[in-house]
Short mmCIF file of C-alpha atoms in Angstrom, two decimals:
data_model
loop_
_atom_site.label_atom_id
_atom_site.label_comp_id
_atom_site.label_asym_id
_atom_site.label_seq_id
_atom_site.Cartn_x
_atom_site.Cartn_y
_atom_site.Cartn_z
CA UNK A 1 0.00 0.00 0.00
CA UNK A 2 2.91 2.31 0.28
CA UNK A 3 1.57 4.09 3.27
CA UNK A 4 4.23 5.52 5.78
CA UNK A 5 3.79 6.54 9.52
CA UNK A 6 5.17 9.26 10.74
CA UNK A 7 5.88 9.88 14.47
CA UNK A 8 5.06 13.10 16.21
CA UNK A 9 8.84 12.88 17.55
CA UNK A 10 10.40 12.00 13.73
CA UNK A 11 11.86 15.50 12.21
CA UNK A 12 9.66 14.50 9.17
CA UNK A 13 6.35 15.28 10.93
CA UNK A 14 5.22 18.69 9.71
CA UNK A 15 6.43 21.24 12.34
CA UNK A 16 3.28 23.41 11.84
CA UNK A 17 0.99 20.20 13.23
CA UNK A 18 3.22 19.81 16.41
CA UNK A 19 1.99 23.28 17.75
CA UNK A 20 -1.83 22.88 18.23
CA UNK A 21 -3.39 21.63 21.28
CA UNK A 22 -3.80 17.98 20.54
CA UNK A 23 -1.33 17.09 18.21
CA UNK A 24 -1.84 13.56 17.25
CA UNK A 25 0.43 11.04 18.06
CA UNK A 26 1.48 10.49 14.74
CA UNK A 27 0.30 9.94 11.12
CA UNK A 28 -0.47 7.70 8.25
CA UNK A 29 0.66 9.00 5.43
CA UNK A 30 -0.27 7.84 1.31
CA UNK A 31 1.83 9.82 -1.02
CA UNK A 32 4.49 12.82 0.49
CA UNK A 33 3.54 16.08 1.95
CA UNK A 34 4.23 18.44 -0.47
CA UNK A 35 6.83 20.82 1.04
CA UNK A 36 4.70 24.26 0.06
CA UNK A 37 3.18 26.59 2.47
CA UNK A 38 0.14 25.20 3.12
CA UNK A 39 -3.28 27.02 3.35
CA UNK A 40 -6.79 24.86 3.81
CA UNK A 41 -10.07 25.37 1.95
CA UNK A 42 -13.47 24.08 2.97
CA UNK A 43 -17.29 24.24 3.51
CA UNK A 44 -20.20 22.45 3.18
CA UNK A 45 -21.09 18.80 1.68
CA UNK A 46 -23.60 20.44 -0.27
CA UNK A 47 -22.33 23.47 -1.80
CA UNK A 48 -24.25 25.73 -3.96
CA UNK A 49 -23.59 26.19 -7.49
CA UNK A 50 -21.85 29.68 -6.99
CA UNK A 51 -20.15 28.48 -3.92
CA UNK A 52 -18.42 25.12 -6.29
CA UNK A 53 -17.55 27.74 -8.60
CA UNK A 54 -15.71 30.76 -6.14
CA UNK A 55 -14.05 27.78 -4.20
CA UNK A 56 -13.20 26.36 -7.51
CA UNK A 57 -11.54 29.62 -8.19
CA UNK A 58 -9.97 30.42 -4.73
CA UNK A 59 -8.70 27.20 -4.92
CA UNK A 60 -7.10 27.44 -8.14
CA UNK A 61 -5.69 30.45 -7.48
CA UNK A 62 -3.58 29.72 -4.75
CA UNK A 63 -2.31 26.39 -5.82
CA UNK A 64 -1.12 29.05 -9.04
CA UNK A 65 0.59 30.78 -6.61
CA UNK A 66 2.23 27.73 -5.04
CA UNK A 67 0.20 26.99 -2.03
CA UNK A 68 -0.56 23.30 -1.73
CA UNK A 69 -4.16 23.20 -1.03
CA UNK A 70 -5.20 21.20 2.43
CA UNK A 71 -8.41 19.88 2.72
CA UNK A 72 -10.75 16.21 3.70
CA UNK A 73 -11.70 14.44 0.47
CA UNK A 74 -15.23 14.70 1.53
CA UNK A 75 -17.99 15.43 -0.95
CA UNK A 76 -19.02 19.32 -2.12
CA UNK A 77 -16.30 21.76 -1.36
CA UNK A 78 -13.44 19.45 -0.19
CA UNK A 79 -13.82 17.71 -3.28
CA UNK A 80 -13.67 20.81 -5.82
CA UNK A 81 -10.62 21.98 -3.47
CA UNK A 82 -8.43 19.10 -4.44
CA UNK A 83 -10.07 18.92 -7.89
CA UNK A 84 -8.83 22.87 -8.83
CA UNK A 85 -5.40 22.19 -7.06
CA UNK A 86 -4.67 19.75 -9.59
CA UNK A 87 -6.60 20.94 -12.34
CA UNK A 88 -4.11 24.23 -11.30
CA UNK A 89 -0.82 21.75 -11.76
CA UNK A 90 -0.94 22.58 -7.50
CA UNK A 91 -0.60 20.15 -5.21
CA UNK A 92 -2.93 19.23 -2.40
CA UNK A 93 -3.26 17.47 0.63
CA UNK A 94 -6.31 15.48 1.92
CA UNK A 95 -6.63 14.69 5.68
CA UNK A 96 -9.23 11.55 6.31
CA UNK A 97 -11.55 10.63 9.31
CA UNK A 98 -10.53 7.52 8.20
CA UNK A 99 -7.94 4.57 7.62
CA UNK A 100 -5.00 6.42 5.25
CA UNK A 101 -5.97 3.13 2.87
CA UNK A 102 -8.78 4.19 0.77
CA UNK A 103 -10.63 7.14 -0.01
CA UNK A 104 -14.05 8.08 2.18
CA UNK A 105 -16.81 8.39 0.55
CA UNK A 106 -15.80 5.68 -2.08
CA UNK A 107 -16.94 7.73 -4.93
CA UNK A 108 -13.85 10.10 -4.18
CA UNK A 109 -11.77 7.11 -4.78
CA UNK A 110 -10.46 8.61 -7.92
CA UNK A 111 -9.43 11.93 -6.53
CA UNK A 112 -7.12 10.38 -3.94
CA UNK A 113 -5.73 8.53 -6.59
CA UNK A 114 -5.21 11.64 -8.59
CA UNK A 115 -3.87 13.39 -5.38
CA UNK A 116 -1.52 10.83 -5.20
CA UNK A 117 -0.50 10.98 -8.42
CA UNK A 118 0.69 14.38 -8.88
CA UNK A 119 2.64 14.53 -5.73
CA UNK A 120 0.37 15.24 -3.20
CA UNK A 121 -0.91 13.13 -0.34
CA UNK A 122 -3.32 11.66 1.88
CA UNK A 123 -3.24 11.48 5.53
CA UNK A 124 -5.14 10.71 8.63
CA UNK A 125 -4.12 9.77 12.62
CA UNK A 126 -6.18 6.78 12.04
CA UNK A 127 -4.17 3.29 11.55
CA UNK A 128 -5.19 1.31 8.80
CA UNK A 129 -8.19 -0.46 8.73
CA UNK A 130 -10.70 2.45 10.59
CA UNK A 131 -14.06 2.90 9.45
CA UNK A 132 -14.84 6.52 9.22
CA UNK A 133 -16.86 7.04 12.49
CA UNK A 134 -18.92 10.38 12.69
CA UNK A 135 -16.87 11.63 15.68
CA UNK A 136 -13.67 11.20 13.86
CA UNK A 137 -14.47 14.41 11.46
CA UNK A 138 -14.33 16.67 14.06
CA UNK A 139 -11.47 15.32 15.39
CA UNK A 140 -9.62 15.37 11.77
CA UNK A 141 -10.68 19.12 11.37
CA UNK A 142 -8.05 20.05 14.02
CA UNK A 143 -5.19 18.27 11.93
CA UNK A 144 -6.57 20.16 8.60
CA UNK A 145 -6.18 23.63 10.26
CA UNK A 146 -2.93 22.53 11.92
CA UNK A 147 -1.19 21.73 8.96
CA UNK A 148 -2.21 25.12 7.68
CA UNK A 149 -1.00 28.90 7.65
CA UNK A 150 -4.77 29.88 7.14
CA UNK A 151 -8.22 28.44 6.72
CA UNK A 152 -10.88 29.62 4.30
CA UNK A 153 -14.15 28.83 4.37
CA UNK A 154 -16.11 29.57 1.40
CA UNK A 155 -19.82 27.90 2.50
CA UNK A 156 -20.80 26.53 5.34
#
């Protein structure tokens, strides 16, 4: 599977991450983290049309300007964040509530392959194997913002 863990005490885990409140202990990681600034987009699972197409724009935007784009793979906004990164030639980052194995929901399987692909990568502090519990999302949202120098959110 090609999936690496990395320790909070390794010098590899992203220094950015080791400074919020609950770091986790470590992470699983598909893919390498790109070494770019890194600034997070999201929103809502069910975005309107305008709000698909200024994220789509934001999004692009920034991964133009060499910002790789962090956000969780899930449907609606997280979905056309990764999808205008690469689009862009950017690199992104998705963070699961998940196992680092597969993508959640299934039908984003081919964006984390695509993420993958280009050189960015998918992460999560949940070992191989988890099911994607709804308390874990929460939880996850706290990595997403930690491995950024901003958050936008563009609906919600």
């Amino acid at each position: 599977m090609n999936i690496q863990y990395i320790s909070y005490n390794d010098n590899t885990f992203p220094p950015l991450l080791r400074d919020i409140a609950s770091p986790p202990k470590g992470i699983y990681v598909a893919g390498e983290i790109p070494d770019l600034p890194m600034i997070a987009v999201v929103g809502t699972r069910a975005p309107s049309d305008y709000g698909r197409r200024l994220t789509y724009q934001i999004a692009s935007s920034l991964a133009k300007a060499g910002f790789c784009l962090v956000s969780g793979l899930a449907m609606g906004i997280d979905a056309v964040v990764h999808t205008a990164a690469l689009d862009a030639g950017g690199l992104t980052l998705a963070v699961l509530g998940s196992g680092p194995e597969k993508a959640y929901p299934r039908i984003n399987q081919p964006l984390y392959d695509r993420i993958i692909a280009n050189g960015g990568a998918v992460l999560s502090e949940y070992e191989i194997g988890t099911t994607p519990f709804k308390s874990n999302f929460p939880a996850r949202n706290r990595i997403i913002s930690g491995l950024s120098m901003a958050v936008i959110v563009t609906e919600a």
